[in-house]
Tab-separated table of C-alpha atoms and ligand atoms in Angstrom:
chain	number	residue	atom	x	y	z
A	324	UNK	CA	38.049	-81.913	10.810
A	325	UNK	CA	35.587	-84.685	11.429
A	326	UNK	CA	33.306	-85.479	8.283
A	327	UNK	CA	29.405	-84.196	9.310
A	328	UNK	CA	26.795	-86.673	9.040
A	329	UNK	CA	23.197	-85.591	7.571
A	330	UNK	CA	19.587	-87.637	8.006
A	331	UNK	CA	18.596	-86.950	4.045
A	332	UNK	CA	14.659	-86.160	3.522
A	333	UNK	CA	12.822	-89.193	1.799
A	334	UNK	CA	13.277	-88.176	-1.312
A	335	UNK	CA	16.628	-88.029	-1.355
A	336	UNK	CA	16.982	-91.387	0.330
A	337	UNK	CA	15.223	-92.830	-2.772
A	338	UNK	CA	17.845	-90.849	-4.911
A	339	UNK	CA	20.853	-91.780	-2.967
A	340	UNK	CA	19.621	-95.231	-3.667
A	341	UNK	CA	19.088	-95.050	-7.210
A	342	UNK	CA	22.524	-93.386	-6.982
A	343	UNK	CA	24.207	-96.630	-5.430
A	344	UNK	CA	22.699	-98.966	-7.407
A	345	UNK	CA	23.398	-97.836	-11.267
A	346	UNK	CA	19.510	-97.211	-11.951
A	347	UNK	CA	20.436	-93.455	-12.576
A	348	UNK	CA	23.869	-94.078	-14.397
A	349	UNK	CA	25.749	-92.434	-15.868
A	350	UNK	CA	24.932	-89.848	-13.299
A	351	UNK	CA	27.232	-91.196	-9.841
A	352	UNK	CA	26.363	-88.260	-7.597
A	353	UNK	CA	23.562	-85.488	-6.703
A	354	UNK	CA	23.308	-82.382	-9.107
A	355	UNK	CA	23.627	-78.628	-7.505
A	356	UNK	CA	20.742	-77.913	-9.522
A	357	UNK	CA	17.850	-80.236	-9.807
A	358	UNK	CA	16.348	-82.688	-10.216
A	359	UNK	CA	18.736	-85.129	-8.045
A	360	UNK	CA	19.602	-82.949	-5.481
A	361	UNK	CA	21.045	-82.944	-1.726
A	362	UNK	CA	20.046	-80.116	0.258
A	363	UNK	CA	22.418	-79.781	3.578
A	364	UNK	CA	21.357	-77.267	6.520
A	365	UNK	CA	23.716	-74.528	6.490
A	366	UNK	CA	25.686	-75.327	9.363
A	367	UNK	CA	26.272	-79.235	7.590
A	368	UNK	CA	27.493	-77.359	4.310
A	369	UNK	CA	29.708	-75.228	6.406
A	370	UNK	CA	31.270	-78.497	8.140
A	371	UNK	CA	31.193	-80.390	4.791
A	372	UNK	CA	32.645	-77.463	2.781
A	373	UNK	CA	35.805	-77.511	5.534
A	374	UNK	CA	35.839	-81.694	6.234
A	375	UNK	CA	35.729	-82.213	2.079
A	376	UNK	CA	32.389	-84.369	2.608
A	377	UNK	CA	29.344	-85.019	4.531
A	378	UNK	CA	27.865	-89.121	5.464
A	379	UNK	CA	24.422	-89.581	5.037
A	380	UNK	CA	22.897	-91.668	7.561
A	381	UNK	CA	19.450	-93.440	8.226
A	382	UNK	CA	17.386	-92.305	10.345
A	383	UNK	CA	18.756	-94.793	13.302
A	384	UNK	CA	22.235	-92.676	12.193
A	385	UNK	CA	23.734	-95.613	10.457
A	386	UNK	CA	25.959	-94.357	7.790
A	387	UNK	CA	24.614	-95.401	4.583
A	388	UNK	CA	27.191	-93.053	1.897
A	389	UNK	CA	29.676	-90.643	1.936
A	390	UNK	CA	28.997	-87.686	-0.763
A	391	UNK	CA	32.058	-85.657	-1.924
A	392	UNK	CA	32.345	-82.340	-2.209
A	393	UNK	CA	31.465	-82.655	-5.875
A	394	UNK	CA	28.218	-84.229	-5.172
A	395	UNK	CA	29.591	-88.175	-5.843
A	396	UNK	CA	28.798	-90.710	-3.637
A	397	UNK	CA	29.930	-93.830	-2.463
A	398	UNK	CA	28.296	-96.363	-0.464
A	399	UNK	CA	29.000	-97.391	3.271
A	400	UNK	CA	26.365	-99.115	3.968
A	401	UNK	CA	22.924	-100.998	2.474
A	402	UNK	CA	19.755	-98.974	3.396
A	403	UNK	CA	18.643	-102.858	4.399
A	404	UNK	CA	15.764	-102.881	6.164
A	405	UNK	CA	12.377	-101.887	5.163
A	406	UNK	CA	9.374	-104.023	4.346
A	407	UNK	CA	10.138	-105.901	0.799
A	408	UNK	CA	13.384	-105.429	1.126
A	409	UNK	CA	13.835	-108.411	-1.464
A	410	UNK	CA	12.235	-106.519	-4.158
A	411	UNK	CA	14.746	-104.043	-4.281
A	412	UNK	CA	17.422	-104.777	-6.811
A	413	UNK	CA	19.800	-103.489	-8.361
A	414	UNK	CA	19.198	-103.063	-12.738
A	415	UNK	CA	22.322	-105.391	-12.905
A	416	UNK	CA	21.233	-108.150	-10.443
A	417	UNK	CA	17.821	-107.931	-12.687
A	418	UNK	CA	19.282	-107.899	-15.958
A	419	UNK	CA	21.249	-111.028	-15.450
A	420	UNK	CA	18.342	-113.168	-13.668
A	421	UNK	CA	15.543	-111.674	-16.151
A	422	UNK	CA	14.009	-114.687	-17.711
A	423	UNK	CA	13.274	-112.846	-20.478
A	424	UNK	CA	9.879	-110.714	-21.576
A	425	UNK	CA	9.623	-107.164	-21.214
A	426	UNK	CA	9.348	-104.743	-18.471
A	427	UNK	CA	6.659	-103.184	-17.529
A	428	UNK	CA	6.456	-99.888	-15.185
A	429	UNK	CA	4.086	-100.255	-12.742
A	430	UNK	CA	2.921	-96.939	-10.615
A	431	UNK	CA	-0.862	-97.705	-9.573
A	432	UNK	CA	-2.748	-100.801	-8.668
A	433	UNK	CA	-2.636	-103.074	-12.102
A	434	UNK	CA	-6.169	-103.928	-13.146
A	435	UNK	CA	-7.288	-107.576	-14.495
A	436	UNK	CA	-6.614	-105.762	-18.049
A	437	UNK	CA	-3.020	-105.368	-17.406
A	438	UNK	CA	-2.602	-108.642	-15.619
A	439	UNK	CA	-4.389	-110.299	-18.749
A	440	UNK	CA	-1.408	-108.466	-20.819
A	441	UNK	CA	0.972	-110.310	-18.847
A	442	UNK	CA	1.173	-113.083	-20.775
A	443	UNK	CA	4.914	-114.900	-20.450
A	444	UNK	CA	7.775	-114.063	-18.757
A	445	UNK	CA	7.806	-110.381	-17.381
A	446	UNK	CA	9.124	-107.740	-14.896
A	447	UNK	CA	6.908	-105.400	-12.899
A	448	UNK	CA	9.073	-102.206	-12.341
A	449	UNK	CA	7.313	-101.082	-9.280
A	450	UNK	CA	7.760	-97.018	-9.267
A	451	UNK	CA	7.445	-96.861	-5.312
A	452	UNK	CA	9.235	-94.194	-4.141
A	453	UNK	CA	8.162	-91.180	-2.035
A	454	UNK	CA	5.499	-89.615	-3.474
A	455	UNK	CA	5.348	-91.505	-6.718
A	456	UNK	CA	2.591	-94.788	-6.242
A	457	UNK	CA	-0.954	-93.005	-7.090
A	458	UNK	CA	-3.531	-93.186	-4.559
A	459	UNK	CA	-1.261	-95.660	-2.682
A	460	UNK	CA	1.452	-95.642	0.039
A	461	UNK	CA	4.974	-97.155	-1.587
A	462	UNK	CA	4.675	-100.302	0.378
A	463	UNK	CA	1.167	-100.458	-0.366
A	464	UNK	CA	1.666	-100.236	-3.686
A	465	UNK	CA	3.823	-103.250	-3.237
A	466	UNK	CA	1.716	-105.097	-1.568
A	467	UNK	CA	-1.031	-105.131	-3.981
A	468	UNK	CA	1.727	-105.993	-7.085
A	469	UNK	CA	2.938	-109.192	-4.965
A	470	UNK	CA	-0.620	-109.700	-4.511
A	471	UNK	CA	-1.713	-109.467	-8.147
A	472	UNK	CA	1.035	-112.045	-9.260
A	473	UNK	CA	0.739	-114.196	-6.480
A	474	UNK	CA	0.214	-117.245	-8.779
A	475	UNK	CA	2.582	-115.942	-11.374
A	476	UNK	CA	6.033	-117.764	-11.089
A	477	UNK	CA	7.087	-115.771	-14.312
A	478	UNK	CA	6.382	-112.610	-13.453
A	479	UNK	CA	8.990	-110.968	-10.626
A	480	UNK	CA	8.633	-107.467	-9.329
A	481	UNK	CA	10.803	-105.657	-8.853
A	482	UNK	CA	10.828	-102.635	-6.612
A	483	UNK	CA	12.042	-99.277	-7.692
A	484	UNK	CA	12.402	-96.399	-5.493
A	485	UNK	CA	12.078	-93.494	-7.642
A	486	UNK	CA	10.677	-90.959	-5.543
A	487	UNK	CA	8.099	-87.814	-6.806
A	488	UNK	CA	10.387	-84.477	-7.550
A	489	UNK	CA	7.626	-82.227	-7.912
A	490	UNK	CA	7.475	-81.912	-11.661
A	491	UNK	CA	5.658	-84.632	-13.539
A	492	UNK	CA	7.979	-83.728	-16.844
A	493	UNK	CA	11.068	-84.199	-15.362
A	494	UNK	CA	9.806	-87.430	-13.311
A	495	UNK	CA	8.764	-88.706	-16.552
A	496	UNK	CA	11.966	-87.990	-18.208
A	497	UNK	CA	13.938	-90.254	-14.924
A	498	UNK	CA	11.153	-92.946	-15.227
A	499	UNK	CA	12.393	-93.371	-18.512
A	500	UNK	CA	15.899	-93.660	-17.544
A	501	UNK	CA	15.437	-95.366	-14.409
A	502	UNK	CA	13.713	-98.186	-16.205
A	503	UNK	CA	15.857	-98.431	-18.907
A	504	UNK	CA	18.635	-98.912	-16.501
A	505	UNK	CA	16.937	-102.245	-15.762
A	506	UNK	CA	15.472	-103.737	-18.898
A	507	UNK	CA	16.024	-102.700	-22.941
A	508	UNK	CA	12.030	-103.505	-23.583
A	509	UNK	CA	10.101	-101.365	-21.373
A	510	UNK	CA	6.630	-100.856	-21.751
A	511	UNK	CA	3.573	-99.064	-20.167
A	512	UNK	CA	0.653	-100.874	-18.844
A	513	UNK	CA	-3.065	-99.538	-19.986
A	514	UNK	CA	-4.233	-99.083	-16.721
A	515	UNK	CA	-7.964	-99.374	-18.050
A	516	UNK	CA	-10.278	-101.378	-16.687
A	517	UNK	CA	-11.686	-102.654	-12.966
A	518	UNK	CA	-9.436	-104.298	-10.287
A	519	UNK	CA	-9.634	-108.349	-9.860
A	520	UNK	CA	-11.250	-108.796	-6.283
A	521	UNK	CA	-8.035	-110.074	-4.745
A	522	UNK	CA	-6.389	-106.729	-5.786
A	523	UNK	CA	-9.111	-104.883	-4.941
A	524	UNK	CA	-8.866	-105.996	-1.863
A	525	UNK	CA	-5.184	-105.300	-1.246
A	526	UNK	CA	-5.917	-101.785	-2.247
A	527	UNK	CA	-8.239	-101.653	0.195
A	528	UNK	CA	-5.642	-103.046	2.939
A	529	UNK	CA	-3.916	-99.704	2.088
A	530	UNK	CA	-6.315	-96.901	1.981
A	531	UNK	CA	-9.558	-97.711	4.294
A	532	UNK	CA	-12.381	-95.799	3.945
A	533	UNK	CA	-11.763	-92.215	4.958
A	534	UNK	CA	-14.044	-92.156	8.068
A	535	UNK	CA	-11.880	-95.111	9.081
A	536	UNK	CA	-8.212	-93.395	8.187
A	537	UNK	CA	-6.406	-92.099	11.091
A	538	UNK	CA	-7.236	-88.413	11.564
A	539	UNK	CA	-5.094	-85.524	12.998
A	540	UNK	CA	-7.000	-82.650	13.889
A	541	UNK	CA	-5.133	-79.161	14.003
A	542	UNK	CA	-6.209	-75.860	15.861
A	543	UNK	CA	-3.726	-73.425	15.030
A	544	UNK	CA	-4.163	-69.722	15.860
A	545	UNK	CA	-3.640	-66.905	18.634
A	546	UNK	CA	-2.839	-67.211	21.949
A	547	UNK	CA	-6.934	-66.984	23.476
A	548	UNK	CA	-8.369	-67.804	20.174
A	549	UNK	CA	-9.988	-70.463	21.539
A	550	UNK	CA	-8.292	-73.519	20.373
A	551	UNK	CA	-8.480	-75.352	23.410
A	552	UNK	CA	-12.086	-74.649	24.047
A	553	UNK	CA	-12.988	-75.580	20.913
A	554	UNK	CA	-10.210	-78.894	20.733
A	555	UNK	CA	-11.885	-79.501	24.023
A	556	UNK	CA	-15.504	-79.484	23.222
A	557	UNK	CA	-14.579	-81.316	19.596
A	558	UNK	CA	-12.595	-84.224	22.248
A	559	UNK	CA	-15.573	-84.760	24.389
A	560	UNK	CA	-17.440	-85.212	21.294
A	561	UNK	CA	-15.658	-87.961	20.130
A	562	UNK	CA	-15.684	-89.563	23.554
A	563	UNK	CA	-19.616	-89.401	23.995
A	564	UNK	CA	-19.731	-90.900	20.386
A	565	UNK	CA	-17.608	-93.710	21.208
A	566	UNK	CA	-16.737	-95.375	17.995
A	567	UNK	CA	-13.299	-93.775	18.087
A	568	UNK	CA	-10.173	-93.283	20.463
A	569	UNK	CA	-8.676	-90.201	20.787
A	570	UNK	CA	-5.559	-88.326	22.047
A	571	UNK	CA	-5.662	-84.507	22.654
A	572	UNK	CA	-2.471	-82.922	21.987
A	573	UNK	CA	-2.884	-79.307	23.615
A	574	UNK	CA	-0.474	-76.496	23.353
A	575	UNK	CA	0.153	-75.716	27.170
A	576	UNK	CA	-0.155	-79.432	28.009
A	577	UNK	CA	2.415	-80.826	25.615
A	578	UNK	CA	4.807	-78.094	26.628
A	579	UNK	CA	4.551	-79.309	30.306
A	580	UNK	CA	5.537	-82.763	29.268
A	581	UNK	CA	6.665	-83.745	25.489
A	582	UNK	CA	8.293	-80.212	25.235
A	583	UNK	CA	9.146	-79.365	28.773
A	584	UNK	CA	12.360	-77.028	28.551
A	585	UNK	CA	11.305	-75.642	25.229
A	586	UNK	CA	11.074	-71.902	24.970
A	587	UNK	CA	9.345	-69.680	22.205
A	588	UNK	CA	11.997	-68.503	19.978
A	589	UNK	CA	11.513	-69.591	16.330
A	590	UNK	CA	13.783	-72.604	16.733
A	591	UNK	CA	12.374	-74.073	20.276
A	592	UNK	CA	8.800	-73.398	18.421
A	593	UNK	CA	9.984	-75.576	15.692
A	594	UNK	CA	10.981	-78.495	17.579
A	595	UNK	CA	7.801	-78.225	19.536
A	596	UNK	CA	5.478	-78.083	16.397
A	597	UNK	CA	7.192	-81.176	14.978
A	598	UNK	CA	7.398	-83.174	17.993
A	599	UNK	CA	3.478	-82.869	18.374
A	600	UNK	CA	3.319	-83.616	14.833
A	601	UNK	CA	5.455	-86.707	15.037
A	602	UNK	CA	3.372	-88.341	17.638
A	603	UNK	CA	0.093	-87.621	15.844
A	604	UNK	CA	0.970	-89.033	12.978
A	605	UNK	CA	2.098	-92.221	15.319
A	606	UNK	CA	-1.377	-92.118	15.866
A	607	UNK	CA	-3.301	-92.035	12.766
A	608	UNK	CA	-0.892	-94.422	11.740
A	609	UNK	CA	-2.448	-97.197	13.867
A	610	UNK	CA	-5.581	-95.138	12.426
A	611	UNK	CA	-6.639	-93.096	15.583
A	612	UNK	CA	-7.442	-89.471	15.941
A	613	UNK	CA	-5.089	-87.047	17.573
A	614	UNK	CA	-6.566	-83.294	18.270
A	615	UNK	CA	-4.003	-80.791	18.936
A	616	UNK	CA	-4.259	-77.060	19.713
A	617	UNK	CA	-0.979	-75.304	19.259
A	618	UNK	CA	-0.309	-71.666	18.485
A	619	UNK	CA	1.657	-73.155	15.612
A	620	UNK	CA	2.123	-69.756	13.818
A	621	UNK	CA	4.750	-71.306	11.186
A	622	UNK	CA	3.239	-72.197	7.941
A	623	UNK	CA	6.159	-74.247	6.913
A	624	UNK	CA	6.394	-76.108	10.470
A	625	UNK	CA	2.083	-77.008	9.969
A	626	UNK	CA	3.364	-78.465	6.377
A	627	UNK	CA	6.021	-80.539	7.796
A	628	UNK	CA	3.387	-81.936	10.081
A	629	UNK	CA	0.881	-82.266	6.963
A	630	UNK	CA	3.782	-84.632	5.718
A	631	UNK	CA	4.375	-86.337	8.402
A	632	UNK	CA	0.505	-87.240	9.019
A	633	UNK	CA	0.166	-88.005	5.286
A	634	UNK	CA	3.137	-90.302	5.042
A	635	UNK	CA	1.574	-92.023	7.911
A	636	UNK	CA	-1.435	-92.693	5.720
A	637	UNK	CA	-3.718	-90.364	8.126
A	638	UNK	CA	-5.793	-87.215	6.954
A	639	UNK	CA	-4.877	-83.980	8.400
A	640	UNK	CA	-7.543	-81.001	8.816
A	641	UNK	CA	-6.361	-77.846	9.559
A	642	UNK	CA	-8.972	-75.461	11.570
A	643	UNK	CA	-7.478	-71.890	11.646
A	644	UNK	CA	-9.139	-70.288	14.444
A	645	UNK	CA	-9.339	-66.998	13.436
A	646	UNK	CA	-9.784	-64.748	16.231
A	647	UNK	CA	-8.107	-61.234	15.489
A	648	UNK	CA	-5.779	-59.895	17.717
A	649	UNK	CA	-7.672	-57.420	19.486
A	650	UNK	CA	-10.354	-59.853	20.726
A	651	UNK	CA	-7.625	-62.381	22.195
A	652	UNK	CA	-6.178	-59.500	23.767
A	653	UNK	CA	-9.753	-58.047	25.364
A	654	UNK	CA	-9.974	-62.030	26.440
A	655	UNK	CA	-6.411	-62.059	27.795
A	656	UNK	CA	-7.446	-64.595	30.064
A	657	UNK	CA	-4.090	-65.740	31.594
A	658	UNK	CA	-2.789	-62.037	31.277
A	659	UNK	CA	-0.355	-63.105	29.081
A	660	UNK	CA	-0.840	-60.102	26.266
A	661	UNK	CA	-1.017	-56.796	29.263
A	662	UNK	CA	2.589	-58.607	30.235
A	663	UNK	CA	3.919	-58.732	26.627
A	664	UNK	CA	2.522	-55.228	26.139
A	665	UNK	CA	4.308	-54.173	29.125
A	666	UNK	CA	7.711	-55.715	27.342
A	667	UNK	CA	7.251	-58.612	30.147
A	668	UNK	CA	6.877	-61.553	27.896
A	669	UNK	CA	9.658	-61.672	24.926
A	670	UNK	CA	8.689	-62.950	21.626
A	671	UNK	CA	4.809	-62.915	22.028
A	672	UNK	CA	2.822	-64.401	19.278
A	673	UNK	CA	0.682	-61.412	17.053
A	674	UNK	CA	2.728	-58.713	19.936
A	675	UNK	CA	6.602	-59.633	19.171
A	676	UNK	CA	6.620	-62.699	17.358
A	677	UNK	CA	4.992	-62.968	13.811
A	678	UNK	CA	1.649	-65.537	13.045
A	679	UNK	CA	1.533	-67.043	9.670
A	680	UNK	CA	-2.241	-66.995	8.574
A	681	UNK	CA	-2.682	-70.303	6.944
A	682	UNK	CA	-4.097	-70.341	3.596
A	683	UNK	CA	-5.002	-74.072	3.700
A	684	UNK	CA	-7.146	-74.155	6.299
A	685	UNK	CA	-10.043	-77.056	5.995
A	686	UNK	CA	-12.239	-74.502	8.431
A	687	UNK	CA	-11.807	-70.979	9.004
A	688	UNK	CA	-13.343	-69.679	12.342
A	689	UNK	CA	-13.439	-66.444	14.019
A	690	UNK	CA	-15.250	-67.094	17.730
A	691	UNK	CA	-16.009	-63.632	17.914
A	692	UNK	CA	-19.193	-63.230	19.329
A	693	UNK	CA	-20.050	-66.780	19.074
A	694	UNK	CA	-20.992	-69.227	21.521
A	695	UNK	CA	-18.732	-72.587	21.786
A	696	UNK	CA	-21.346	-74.668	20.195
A	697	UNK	CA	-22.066	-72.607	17.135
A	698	UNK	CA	-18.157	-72.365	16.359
A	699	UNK	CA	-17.742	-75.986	17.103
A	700	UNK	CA	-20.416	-76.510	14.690
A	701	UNK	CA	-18.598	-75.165	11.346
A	702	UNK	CA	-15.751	-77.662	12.456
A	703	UNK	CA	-18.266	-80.761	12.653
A	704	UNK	CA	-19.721	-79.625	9.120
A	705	UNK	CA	-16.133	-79.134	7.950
A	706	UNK	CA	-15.236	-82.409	8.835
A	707	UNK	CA	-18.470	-84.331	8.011
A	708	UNK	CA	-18.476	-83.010	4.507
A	709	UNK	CA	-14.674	-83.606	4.233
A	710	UNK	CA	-16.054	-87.592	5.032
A	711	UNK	CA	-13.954	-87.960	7.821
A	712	UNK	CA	-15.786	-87.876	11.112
A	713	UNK	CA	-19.619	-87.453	11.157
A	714	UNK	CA	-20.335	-86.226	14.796
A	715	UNK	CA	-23.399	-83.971	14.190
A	716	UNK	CA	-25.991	-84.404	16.253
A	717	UNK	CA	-28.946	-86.484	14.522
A	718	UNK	CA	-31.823	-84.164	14.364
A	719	UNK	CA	-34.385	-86.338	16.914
A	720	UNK	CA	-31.536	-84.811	19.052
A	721	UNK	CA	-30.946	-81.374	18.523
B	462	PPS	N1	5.961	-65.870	24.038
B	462	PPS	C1	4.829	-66.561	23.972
B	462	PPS	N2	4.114	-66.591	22.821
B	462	PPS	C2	2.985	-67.300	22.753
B	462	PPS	N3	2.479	-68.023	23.778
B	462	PPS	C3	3.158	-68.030	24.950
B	462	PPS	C4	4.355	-67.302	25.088
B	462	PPS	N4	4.816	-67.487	26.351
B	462	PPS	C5	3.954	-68.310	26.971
B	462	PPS	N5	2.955	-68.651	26.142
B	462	PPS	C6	1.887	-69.603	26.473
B	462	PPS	O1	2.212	-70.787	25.752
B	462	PPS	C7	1.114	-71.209	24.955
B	462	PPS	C8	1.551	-71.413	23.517
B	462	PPS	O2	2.334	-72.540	23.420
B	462	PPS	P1	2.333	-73.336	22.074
B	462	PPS	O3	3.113	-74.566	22.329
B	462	PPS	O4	0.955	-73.529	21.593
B	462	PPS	O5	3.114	-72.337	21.102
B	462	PPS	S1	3.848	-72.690	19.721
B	462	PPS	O6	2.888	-73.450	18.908
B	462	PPS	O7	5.050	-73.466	20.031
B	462	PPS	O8	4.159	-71.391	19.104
B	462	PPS	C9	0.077	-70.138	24.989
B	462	PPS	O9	-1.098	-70.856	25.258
B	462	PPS	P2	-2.468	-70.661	24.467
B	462	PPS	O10	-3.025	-69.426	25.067
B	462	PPS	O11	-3.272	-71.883	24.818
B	462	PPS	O12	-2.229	-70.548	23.007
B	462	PPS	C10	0.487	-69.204	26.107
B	462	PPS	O13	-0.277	-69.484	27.230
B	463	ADP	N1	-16.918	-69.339	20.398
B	463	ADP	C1	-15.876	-69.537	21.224
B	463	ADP	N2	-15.050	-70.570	20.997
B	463	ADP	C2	-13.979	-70.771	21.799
B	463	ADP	N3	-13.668	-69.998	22.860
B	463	ADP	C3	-14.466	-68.949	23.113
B	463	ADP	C4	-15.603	-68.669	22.310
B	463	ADP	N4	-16.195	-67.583	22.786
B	463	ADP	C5	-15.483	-67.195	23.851
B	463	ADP	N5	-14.441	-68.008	24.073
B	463	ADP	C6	-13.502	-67.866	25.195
B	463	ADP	O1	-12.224	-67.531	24.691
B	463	ADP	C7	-11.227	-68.083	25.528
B	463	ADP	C8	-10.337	-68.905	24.649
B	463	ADP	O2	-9.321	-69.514	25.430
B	463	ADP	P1	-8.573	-70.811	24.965
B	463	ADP	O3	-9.543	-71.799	24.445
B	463	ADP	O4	-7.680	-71.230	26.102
B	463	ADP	O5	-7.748	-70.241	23.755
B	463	ADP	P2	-6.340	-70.734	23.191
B	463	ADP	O6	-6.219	-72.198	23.468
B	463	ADP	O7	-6.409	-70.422	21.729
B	463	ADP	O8	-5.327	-69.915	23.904
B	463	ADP	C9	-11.918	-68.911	26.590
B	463	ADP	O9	-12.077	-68.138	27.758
B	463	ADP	C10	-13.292	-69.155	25.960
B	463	ADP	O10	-14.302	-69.324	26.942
């Protein structure tokens, strides 16, 4: 029975780390119940119950451990390359080169208060992993702690992937472990106080202004809703403005090309959600705007795309338009809903196949009895007073 292999989530990545390297000793695998987990698909448990293990891999597939069927894990290979890669060390490696001081556990930009603390020989514990740097992404976060030490040659930092698990008690309670792992005199740093300009400016490397962040724009409702319309009109928009590049990601368009051969059952729907979420957070990652107009009726496939975007560093607004059933279906433009009526059409969204209302939406809108322009207009307000694209018209215009 060949061993399964398993791309972990982030989180668990940073774990399986921790894991390898001692930080979360004595613990030497992942728990069945929390906070360290591994969470296999059920047809990986099935293979892993029967092979006696399962390998994680990065995402390129290279096998990084294998984890027993007790949850302990042993290492096959580094997970070696990342940005800063030299920053992350094991609590043994920085035990024996310490050159003395104490540690300090670093999880935001330090200000020129803590910096001033930092007054011999110390370690900067750098808490960067998924989820855990506030109001930073992890490499961000160290960028701006190389930054801030720059001209420090005894202060090393030291990065420590210890990612968020969702409750801030039981984070605490693993910071706490974690950093005692790697030094007996840990403190906290204040955290008061402004940032020196040179950090200030690193931050600012990391998170730009939020009219300049990349953007991903998501319609998400009924078949003849009006998502495209409305995605259309919002795309021209932008184009007449000028000041920003866009990609349009539409439903029936990305199925003829990115998702050609992709059906409509829950799994092929899936795919297709996270494939157009994938590329549009390629997008705002180089800080662009992506609009896209699926039916995307899953609320947990829109979240994984939410992730993705905001892991990219982009903003994502969601625009649930609204339009009930019964007005899509007078529309029926393309016919589709008299087919699926008629039993023509399998697995028709709000007919035979179920819609998840989302309850994040940034903009709610029903276009009901509404022209394009007045719909369009509660998703300009939405995202003007959201501060991330101002495209309403100036009033000498209007
Ligand atoms: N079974 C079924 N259910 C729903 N829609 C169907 C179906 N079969 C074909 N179509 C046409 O495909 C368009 C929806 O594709 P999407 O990629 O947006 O759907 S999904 O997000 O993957 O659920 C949808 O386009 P829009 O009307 O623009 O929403 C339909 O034209
Ligand atoms: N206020 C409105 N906003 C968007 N579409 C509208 C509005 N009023 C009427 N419609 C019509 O509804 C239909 C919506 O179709 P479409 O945009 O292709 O929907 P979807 O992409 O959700 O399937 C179009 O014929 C459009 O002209």
């Amino acid at each position: 029975m060949p061993i399964p292999q398993h791309l972990p989530t982030p989180r668990e990545l940073d774990d399986l780390e921790l894991l390898l390297n001692g930080a979360l000793a004595p613990r030497t695998g992942f728990d069945p119940v929390g906070p360290v987990t591994l969470a296999l698909p059920d047809g990986v448990a099935d293979a892993a119950r029967q092979a006696g293990a399962v390998e994680l891999t990065d995402a390129e597939g290279t096998p990084l451990a294998r984890v027993a069927a007790d949850g302990t894990v042993t290492a096959l290979a580094p997970q070696d390359a990342r940005p800063f890669r030299r920053l992350y060390r094991a609590p043994t490696e920085v035990r024996t080169e310490s050159s003395g001081g104490p540690a300090y556990v670093v999880r935001g930009a330090p200000t020129a208060d803590d910096l001033a603390l930092l007054d011999g020989p110390a370690t900067l514990l750098v808490l960067c992993g998924h989820g855990t740097p506030v109001g930073l992404s992890p490499v961000g976060l160290l960028r701006v702690c190389v930054t801030a030490v720059r001209d420090r040659d005894d202060i090393s930092v030291v990065a420590v992937p210890l990612a968020d698990h969702g409750d801030a008690a039981v984070d605490e309670e693993l910071a706490v472990r974690v950093a005692g792992a790697y030094a007996d005199d840990v403190r906290a740093l204040p955290g008061t106080g402004p940032l020196t300009d040179e950090v200030a400016a690193a931050v600012a490397l990391d998170r730009p202004p939020r009219d300049e962040q990349g953007l991903v724009v998501l319609f998400t409702g009924l078949s003849g809703s009006g998502k495209s319309t409305l995605a259309r009109a919002l795309h021209d928009l932008v184009v007449e403005d000028g000041r920003r590049t866009v990609t349009s990601l539409d439903g029936d368009v990305v199925r003829r090309h990115l998702s050609a051969g992709l059906g409509f059952s829950r799994e092929d729907r899936e795919t297709n959600i996270r494939r157009i979420g994938w590329v549009a957070a390629e997008i705002a990652r180089h800080r662009g705007l992506a609009i896209c107009s699926p039916i995307a009726p899953f609320a947990q496939t829109r979240a994984d795309v939410r992730g993705y975007v905001e892991d990219a560093g982009g903003a994502y607004f969601c625009v649930h338009v609204a339009t009930p059933l019964e007005e899509c279906e007078r529309r029926d433009r393309k016919g589709l809903y008299a087919k699926a009526r008629a039993g023509e059409i399998p697995d028709f969204t709000g007919i035979s196949s179920p819609y998840e209302e989302p309850v994040d939406a940034d903009v709610r809108v029903d276009t009901t009895g509404r022209s394009v322009e007045d719909a369009l207009g509660d998703v300009l307000d939405g995202l003007a007073s959201a501060g991330l694209l101002d495209l309403r018209p100036h009033p000498e215009e209007s």
